[in-house]
Amino acid sequence: MRVDPGATLISEEDFLKFQEYFYRKTGIQFERAKRYFVDKRLIERIEATDSPSFRSYFTMLRFQASGEELQLLTNLMTVNETYFFREAYQFECLVKSILPELTARREKGLPIRIWSIPSSSGEEAYSIAIYLLEFWKGLEDWDIEIISSDIDTKILDAARQGAYSARSIQHLPARVLNKYFKRTAGGYQIGMDLREAVEFTRVNLTEPADTRGYRNFDIIFCRNLLIYFDELSRKRAAETLFDAMRPGGFLCLGHSESMSRISSIYKIRKFPEAIVYQKPLEAR
Ligand SMILES: C[S@@+](CC[C@H](N)C(=O)[O-])C[C@H]1O[C@@H](n2cnc3c(N)ncnc32)[C@H](O)[C@@H]1O
């Protein structure tokens, strides 16, 4: 059924209601300048669900017990831009500074846990795995767990699939590409060993019920997510990530991201390759 185009017009009042609701559910703050982007996706879902108006769609979105429609809409609203070896100086820092420091004080036997959130289509988590394989001798002596999470279930399926376009792999040296990927009709697919080395899970970083089970991480990469959050969501995210880390754990943010709360609860560590935030060793 096609809905009456007049009925799908989203008024300013409707937009503000939706903006507030979506912010509460995801931490993502849509500026007014994003109206076209938001309206387009809302109208797509209003039509796909045969809803006669924005109002009836919005009621269904809020009260649907399964939450399925909210997930589908969230999948449309997220910005999944990422690529292999993005901001690679932090991966350098991981293998040259962070891991040597961490392993020097860590008793053997306990796995080193790394969390990449948000994962998007998996390039960040797989880049970490490739850096470890290529540049970190410690891999022979230490067990590493890599978990990668995102709010977007569709992009997580893509991450598990590990199939990439030429654009996504363009910063990879040819040697690395040949070693870890196979060519496919549409582009490149990362090898099975690496796909099995990373666990992909759905997590909304702003939902305490989702993050409660995520604990004891030694290193967290949280890059290019906080830019979509407002100051309050950033502050809460800083605290959630703090709770998810072991004392002495390290946090890597995107290059344009900082948050005031970070400076009060984390220690700033200036390594030769990058600035990283650390949960103090004496913290609980
Ligand atoms: C631009 S990508 C960043 C990917 C990667 N970390 C990087 O830096 O290349 C942003 C991702 O954040 C995810 N995202 C947005 N809100 C989220 C939330 N509340 N919890 C978890 N992930 C979220 C989106 O689905 C999207 O895949």
Coordinates of C-alpha atoms and ligand atoms in Angstrom, one line a residue:
M1 CA 0.0 0.0 0.0
R2 CA 1.3 3.5 -0.8
V3 CA 0.5 6.0 1.8
D4 CA -0.9 9.4 1.1
P5 CA 2.2 11.6 0.7
G6 CA 0.5 14.4 2.6
A7 CA 0.1 12.1 5.6
T8 CA 3.8 11.3 5.7
L9 CA 4.8 14.9 6.1
I10 CA 6.7 15.2 9.3
S11 CA 5.9 18.4 11.1
E12 CA 8.4 20.3 13.2
E13 CA 6.7 19.1 16.4
D14 CA 6.8 15.4 15.2
F15 CA 10.5 15.8 14.4
L16 CA 11.3 17.2 17.9
K17 CA 9.4 14.3 19.5
F18 CA 11.2 11.8 17.4
Q19 CA 14.6 13.5 18.0
E20 CA 14.1 13.3 21.8
Y21 CA 12.9 9.7 21.7
F22 CA 15.8 8.5 19.5
Y23 CA 18.3 10.3 21.6
R24 CA 17.0 8.6 24.7
K25 CA 17.2 5.2 23.1
T26 CA 20.6 5.5 21.4
G27 CA 22.4 8.6 22.7
I28 CA 22.5 9.9 19.1
Q29 CA 21.7 13.5 18.9
F30 CA 20.3 14.6 15.5
E31 CA 20.9 18.3 14.8
R32 CA 18.3 20.3 12.9
A33 CA 20.7 20.3 9.9
K34 CA 20.2 16.5 9.7
R35 CA 16.4 16.8 9.1
Y36 CA 16.5 15.7 5.5
F37 CA 18.5 12.6 6.4
V38 CA 16.2 11.7 9.3
D39 CA 12.9 12.5 7.4
K40 CA 14.0 10.4 4.4
R41 CA 14.6 7.3 6.6
L42 CA 11.4 7.8 8.7
I43 CA 9.3 8.1 5.5
E44 CA 11.0 4.9 4.2
R45 CA 9.9 3.0 7.3
I46 CA 6.4 4.6 7.4
E47 CA 5.9 3.3 3.9
A48 CA 7.5 -0.1 4.5
T49 CA 5.2 -0.7 7.5
D50 CA 2.1 0.6 5.7
S51 CA 1.5 3.1 8.5
P52 CA -1.1 5.7 7.6
S53 CA 0.7 8.6 9.2
F54 CA 3.8 9.5 11.2
R55 CA 1.8 9.5 14.4
S56 CA 0.6 5.9 14.0
Y57 CA 4.1 4.8 13.0
F58 CA 5.6 6.6 16.0
T59 CA 3.1 4.9 18.3
M60 CA 4.0 1.5 16.9
L61 CA 7.7 2.3 17.2
R62 CA 7.4 3.1 20.9
F63 CA 5.0 0.4 22.0
Q64 CA 6.0 -2.6 19.9
A65 CA 6.9 -5.3 22.5
S66 CA 9.6 -6.9 20.3
G67 CA 11.5 -3.7 19.6
E68 CA 12.0 -5.0 16.0
E69 CA 10.9 -1.8 14.3
L70 CA 13.2 0.3 16.5
Q71 CA 16.1 -2.0 15.5
L72 CA 15.3 -1.7 11.8
L73 CA 15.0 2.1 12.0
T74 CA 18.2 2.3 14.0
N75 CA 20.0 0.3 11.3
L76 CA 18.9 2.9 8.8
M77 CA 19.9 5.9 11.0
T78 CA 23.5 4.9 11.8
V79 CA 26.5 6.2 10.0
N80 CA 28.8 3.2 9.4
E81 CA 31.8 4.9 7.7
T82 CA 35.0 3.0 8.4
Y83 CA 38.0 1.4 6.7
F84 CA 41.0 -0.9 7.4
F85 CA 44.0 0.7 9.2
R86 CA 42.0 3.9 10.0
E87 CA 44.0 6.1 12.4
A88 CA 46.7 3.4 12.3
Y89 CA 49.0 5.3 14.7
Q90 CA 46.8 3.9 17.5
F91 CA 47.4 0.3 16.3
E92 CA 51.1 1.1 16.3
C93 CA 50.7 2.4 19.8
L94 CA 48.9 -0.9 20.8
V95 CA 51.8 -3.1 19.6
K96 CA 54.8 -0.9 20.5
S97 CA 53.7 0.7 23.8
I98 CA 50.4 -0.5 25.3
L99 CA 50.9 -4.3 25.1
P100 CA 54.5 -4.3 26.2
E101 CA 53.6 -2.2 29.3
L102 CA 50.5 -4.4 30.0
T103 CA 52.3 -7.7 29.6
A104 CA 55.2 -6.6 31.8
R105 CA 52.9 -6.3 34.8
R106 CA 50.4 -9.1 34.0
E107 CA 50.7 -12.6 35.3
K108 CA 50.6 -15.2 32.6
G109 CA 47.4 -17.3 32.1
L110 CA 44.9 -14.5 32.1
P111 CA 43.8 -13.6 28.5
I112 CA 44.2 -10.0 27.3
R113 CA 40.8 -8.7 26.4
I114 CA 40.2 -6.1 23.7
W115 CA 36.9 -4.4 23.0
S116 CA 36.3 -2.6 19.7
I117 CA 33.0 -0.6 20.1
P118 CA 31.5 0.6 17.8
S119 CA 32.5 -2.1 15.3
S120 CA 30.6 -1.0 12.3
S121 CA 31.5 -3.5 9.5
G122 CA 34.4 -4.9 11.4
E123 CA 37.4 -3.2 9.8
E124 CA 38.7 -1.9 13.1
A125 CA 38.6 -5.2 15.0
Y126 CA 40.2 -7.0 12.0
S127 CA 42.8 -4.3 11.7
I128 CA 43.7 -4.9 15.4
A129 CA 44.0 -8.7 14.7
I130 CA 46.2 -8.1 11.7
Y131 CA 48.5 -5.7 13.7
L132 CA 48.9 -8.3 16.4
L133 CA 49.7 -11.1 13.9
E134 CA 52.1 -8.9 11.9
F135 CA 53.8 -6.8 14.6
W136 CA 53.5 -8.3 18.0
K137 CA 55.8 -11.1 19.1
G138 CA 53.8 -11.6 22.3
L139 CA 51.1 -13.5 20.4
E140 CA 53.1 -16.7 21.0
D141 CA 52.8 -16.3 24.8
W142 CA 49.5 -14.6 25.4
D143 CA 45.9 -15.4 24.7
I144 CA 44.0 -12.5 23.2
E145 CA 40.2 -12.1 23.1
I146 CA 38.8 -9.6 20.6
I147 CA 35.1 -8.7 21.0
S148 CA 33.6 -6.1 18.7
S149 CA 30.1 -4.6 19.2
D150 CA 27.7 -2.2 17.6
I151 CA 24.1 -1.2 17.9
D152 CA 23.4 -1.9 14.2
T153 CA 22.4 -5.6 13.6
K154 CA 22.7 -5.3 9.8
I155 CA 26.2 -4.0 9.9
L156 CA 27.2 -6.7 12.4
D157 CA 26.1 -9.4 9.9
A158 CA 28.3 -7.7 7.3
A159 CA 31.2 -7.7 9.8
R160 CA 30.8 -11.5 10.4
Q161 CA 30.7 -12.0 6.6
G162 CA 33.9 -10.0 6.2
A163 CA 33.3 -9.0 2.6
Y164 CA 34.8 -5.6 1.6
S165 CA 34.9 -3.2 -1.3
A166 CA 38.1 -1.8 -2.8
R167 CA 37.5 1.4 -1.0
S168 CA 37.5 -0.2 2.4
I169 CA 40.9 -2.0 1.9
Q170 CA 42.6 0.9 0.1
H171 CA 45.1 1.7 2.9
L172 CA 46.2 -1.9 3.3
P173 CA 49.7 -2.7 2.0
A174 CA 49.5 -5.2 -0.9
R175 CA 51.4 -7.8 1.1
V176 CA 48.9 -7.7 3.9
L177 CA 46.0 -7.8 1.4
N178 CA 47.4 -10.9 -0.3
K179 CA 48.1 -12.6 3.0
Y180 CA 44.8 -12.2 4.8
F181 CA 42.2 -11.7 2.0
K182 CA 40.9 -13.6 -1.0
R183 CA 39.5 -11.9 -4.1
T184 CA 35.8 -12.4 -4.7
A185 CA 33.5 -11.3 -7.6
G186 CA 32.5 -8.1 -5.7
G187 CA 35.8 -7.3 -3.9
Y188 CA 37.7 -9.0 -1.1
Q189 CA 36.8 -11.3 1.7
I190 CA 38.9 -11.6 4.9
G191 CA 40.1 -15.2 5.7
M192 CA 38.2 -17.6 7.9
D193 CA 40.9 -17.7 10.6
L194 CA 40.5 -13.9 11.2
R195 CA 36.7 -14.1 11.0
E196 CA 36.8 -16.7 13.7
A197 CA 39.2 -14.7 15.8
V198 CA 36.7 -11.8 16.4
E199 CA 33.4 -12.2 18.2
F200 CA 30.7 -9.7 17.0
T201 CA 27.9 -8.8 19.4
R202 CA 25.0 -6.3 19.5
V203 CA 25.5 -3.7 22.2
N204 CA 23.9 -0.3 22.7
L205 CA 26.6 1.6 24.6
T206 CA 24.0 3.9 26.1
E207 CA 21.9 1.0 27.5
P208 CA 23.1 -0.2 30.9
A209 CA 21.3 -3.6 30.5
D210 CA 23.4 -4.2 27.3
T211 CA 26.8 -3.2 28.8
R212 CA 26.4 -4.9 32.2
G213 CA 27.9 -8.1 31.0
Y214 CA 31.0 -6.4 29.4
R215 CA 33.7 -6.3 32.0
N216 CA 37.4 -6.9 32.5
F217 CA 38.7 -5.4 29.3
D218 CA 42.4 -4.4 29.1
I219 CA 42.1 -2.2 26.0
I220 CA 39.0 -0.5 24.5
F221 CA 38.9 1.2 21.2
C222 CA 35.9 3.5 21.1
R223 CA 36.5 5.6 18.0
N224 CA 34.2 7.8 16.0
L225 CA 31.0 7.2 18.0
L226 CA 31.2 10.0 20.6
I227 CA 31.0 12.5 17.8
Y228 CA 27.3 11.5 17.4
F229 CA 26.6 11.9 21.1
D230 CA 25.9 15.1 23.1
E231 CA 27.9 16.0 26.2
L232 CA 25.7 14.1 28.6
S233 CA 25.8 10.8 26.6
R234 CA 29.6 11.3 26.2
K235 CA 30.0 11.6 30.0
R236 CA 27.9 8.5 30.6
A237 CA 29.9 6.6 27.9
A238 CA 33.1 7.6 29.7
E239 CA 31.8 6.0 32.9
T240 CA 30.4 2.9 31.2
L241 CA 33.8 2.3 29.5
F242 CA 35.6 2.9 32.8
D243 CA 33.4 0.2 34.5
A244 CA 34.1 -2.2 31.6
M245 CA 37.9 -2.0 32.1
R246 CA 40.3 -3.7 34.4
P247 CA 42.3 -1.2 36.6
G248 CA 45.3 -0.1 34.5
G249 CA 43.3 -0.6 31.3
F250 CA 43.7 1.6 28.2
L251 CA 41.1 3.5 26.2
C252 CA 41.7 4.8 22.6
L253 CA 39.3 7.4 21.3
G254 CA 39.0 8.8 17.7
H255 CA 41.4 11.7 16.9
S256 CA 38.7 14.4 17.1
E257 CA 37.1 13.0 20.3
S258 CA 37.7 14.1 23.8
M259 CA 35.4 14.5 26.8
S260 CA 35.6 16.5 29.9
R261 CA 34.6 13.5 32.1
I262 CA 37.6 11.7 30.7
S263 CA 40.1 14.1 32.2
S264 CA 38.7 13.6 35.7
I265 CA 38.5 9.8 35.9
Y266 CA 41.2 8.7 33.5
K267 CA 44.9 9.3 33.5
I268 CA 46.3 10.8 30.2
R269 CA 49.1 8.8 28.8
K270 CA 51.3 10.3 26.2
F271 CA 53.0 7.5 24.3
P272 CA 55.4 8.2 21.4
E273 CA 52.7 7.0 18.9
A274 CA 49.5 8.3 20.4
I275 CA 47.7 9.8 23.4
V276 CA 45.7 7.2 25.3
Y277 CA 43.5 7.3 28.4
Q278 CA 44.1 4.9 31.2
K279 CA 42.0 3.7 34.1
P280 CA 44.2 4.2 37.1
L281 CA 45.8 1.1 38.5
E282 CA 44.5 1.8 41.9
A283 CA 40.8 2.2 40.7
R284 CA 38.3 -0.4 41.3
Ligands
LIG1 C1 31.4 5.8 12.1 S1 31.2 4.2 12.7 C2 32.8 4.0 13.6 C3 33.4 2.6 13.3 C4 34.9 2.5 13.8 N1 35.0 2.5 15.2 C5 35.8 3.5 13.2 O1 36.3 4.4 13.9 O2 36.1 3.4 12.0 C6 30.0 4.6 14.0 C7 29.2 3.3 14.4 O3 28.6 3.6 15.7 C8 27.5 2.8 15.8 N2 26.6 3.3 16.9 C9 25.9 4.4 17.0 N3 25.3 4.5 18.1 C10 25.7 3.5 18.9 C11 25.4 3.1 20.3 N4 24.6 3.8 21.1 N5 26.0 1.9 20.7 C12 26.8 1.2 19.9 N6 27.1 1.6 18.6 C13 26.6 2.7 18.1 C14 26.9 2.9 14.4 O4 26.0 1.8 14.2 C15 28.1 2.9 13.5 O5 28.4 1.6 13.0

